[in-house]
Short mmCIF file of C-alpha atoms in Angstrom, two decimals:
data_model
loop_
_atom_site.label_atom_id
_atom_site.label_comp_id
_atom_site.label_asym_id
_atom_site.label_seq_id
_atom_site.Cartn_x
_atom_site.Cartn_y
_atom_site.Cartn_z
CA UNK A 151 163.51 225.06 159.10
CA UNK A 152 165.65 223.16 156.54
CA UNK A 153 164.39 225.34 153.69
CA UNK A 154 165.45 228.40 155.64
CA UNK A 155 168.97 226.97 156.05
CA UNK A 156 169.19 226.04 152.37
CA UNK A 157 169.82 229.71 151.61
CA UNK A 158 173.38 229.21 152.90
CA UNK A 159 174.11 226.46 150.39
CA UNK A 160 176.32 225.80 148.63
CA UNK A 161 178.99 227.00 151.05
CA UNK A 162 182.01 228.84 149.73
CA UNK A 163 185.23 226.86 150.26
CA UNK A 164 186.52 229.22 152.96
CA UNK A 165 183.22 229.01 154.86
CA UNK A 166 183.14 225.22 154.61
CA UNK A 167 186.71 224.92 155.88
CA UNK A 168 186.12 227.30 158.81
CA UNK A 169 182.97 225.45 159.88
CA UNK A 170 184.78 222.12 159.62
CA UNK A 171 187.66 223.47 161.71
CA UNK A 172 185.24 224.60 164.43
CA UNK A 173 183.16 221.39 164.38
CA UNK A 174 185.46 219.62 166.84
CA UNK A 175 186.51 222.42 169.17
CA UNK A 176 186.56 226.15 169.85
CA UNK A 177 189.54 227.82 168.22
CA UNK A 178 191.15 231.24 167.89
CA UNK A 179 191.87 232.70 164.47
CA UNK A 180 195.39 231.34 164.08
CA UNK A 181 194.18 227.95 165.33
CA UNK A 182 191.47 227.95 162.65
CA UNK A 183 194.06 228.70 159.95
CA UNK A 184 196.27 225.86 161.22
CA UNK A 185 193.36 223.39 161.40
CA UNK A 186 192.21 224.26 157.87
CA UNK A 187 195.71 223.67 156.60
CA UNK A 188 195.95 220.37 158.52
CA UNK A 189 192.56 219.09 157.35
CA UNK A 190 193.37 219.90 153.73
CA UNK A 191 196.89 218.43 153.87
CA UNK A 192 198.26 221.90 153.15
CA UNK A 193 196.26 222.33 149.93
CA UNK A 194 194.01 225.08 151.27
CA UNK A 195 195.41 228.06 153.15
CA UNK A 196 193.34 230.86 154.63
CA UNK A 197 194.92 234.27 154.94
CA UNK A 198 193.94 236.54 157.84
CA UNK A 199 191.81 238.83 155.65
CA UNK A 200 189.78 235.96 154.21
CA UNK A 201 189.43 234.32 157.61
CA UNK A 202 188.26 237.38 159.54
CA UNK A 203 185.95 238.61 156.77
CA UNK A 204 184.33 235.17 156.74
CA UNK A 205 184.13 234.98 160.54
CA UNK A 206 182.42 238.39 160.68
CA UNK A 207 179.85 237.30 158.08
CA UNK A 208 179.28 233.94 159.76
CA UNK A 209 178.76 235.68 163.10
CA UNK A 210 176.17 238.01 161.50
CA UNK A 211 174.47 234.94 159.98
CA UNK A 212 174.44 233.11 163.32
CA UNK A 213 176.68 230.25 162.19
CA UNK A 214 179.59 231.10 164.48
CA UNK A 215 179.78 232.88 167.80
CA UNK A 216 182.50 234.14 170.10
CA UNK A 217 183.50 231.58 172.73
CA UNK A 218 185.20 231.74 176.09
CA UNK A 219 188.99 231.43 175.96
CA UNK A 220 190.54 228.03 176.47
CA UNK A 221 191.60 227.13 180.00
CA UNK A 222 194.83 228.90 180.85
CA UNK A 223 194.29 231.55 178.15
CA UNK A 224 191.94 233.84 180.08
CA UNK A 225 194.50 236.65 179.90
CA UNK A 226 195.11 236.15 176.20
CA UNK A 227 194.02 238.81 173.75
CA UNK A 228 192.97 236.08 171.33
CA UNK A 229 189.31 235.76 170.43
CA UNK A 230 187.94 232.25 170.36
CA UNK A 231 185.15 231.13 168.08
CA UNK A 232 182.64 228.30 168.26
CA UNK A 233 180.15 226.68 165.94
CA UNK A 234 176.54 227.48 166.83
CA UNK A 235 173.73 224.93 166.59
CA UNK A 236 172.64 226.63 163.35
CA UNK A 237 176.19 226.47 162.03
CA UNK A 238 176.35 222.76 162.83
CA UNK A 239 173.04 222.15 160.99
CA UNK A 240 174.23 224.13 157.95
CA UNK A 241 177.50 222.17 157.93
CA UNK A 242 175.56 218.88 158.09
CA UNK A 243 173.37 219.98 155.16
CA UNK A 244 176.44 220.92 153.12
CA UNK A 245 178.14 217.60 153.88
CA UNK A 246 174.99 215.80 152.72
CA UNK A 247 174.88 217.90 149.56
CA UNK A 248 178.54 217.14 148.84
CA UNK A 249 177.99 213.41 149.44
CA UNK A 250 175.29 213.50 146.76
CA UNK A 251 177.61 215.32 144.36
CA UNK A 252 180.38 212.76 144.98
CA UNK A 253 177.98 209.82 144.57
CA UNK A 254 176.65 211.23 141.28
CA UNK A 255 180.16 211.99 140.03
CA UNK A 256 181.31 208.42 140.77
CA UNK A 257 178.23 207.04 139.05
CA UNK A 258 178.81 209.12 135.92
CA UNK A 259 182.55 208.52 135.83
CA UNK A 260 182.00 204.78 136.25
CA UNK A 261 179.48 204.75 133.40
CA UNK A 262 182.08 206.18 131.00
CA UNK A 263 184.89 203.78 131.93
#
């Protein structure tokens, strides 16, 4: 199963940020954009085109799915999104890959100091 999920790696920055935003809770599009900006301390901003193109692809790939609206928003026209089990596994694999990259970078940078 892991080898099958490896085809998603490495994740593009926009994909990584969207999956991270959805890891804690279901969000609508604007909520995802706000969470990405918050998590990156304002350094990474997703525009609507990038966000919705990525969401459509991630839905086709089974990483993200549509979710029920938040309580009190049943009448809202907003679409909510959630991380699927596959999306969560892919995110975990990417985090592990990035941890290895960081560890190796620190090792090499330390060796040159």
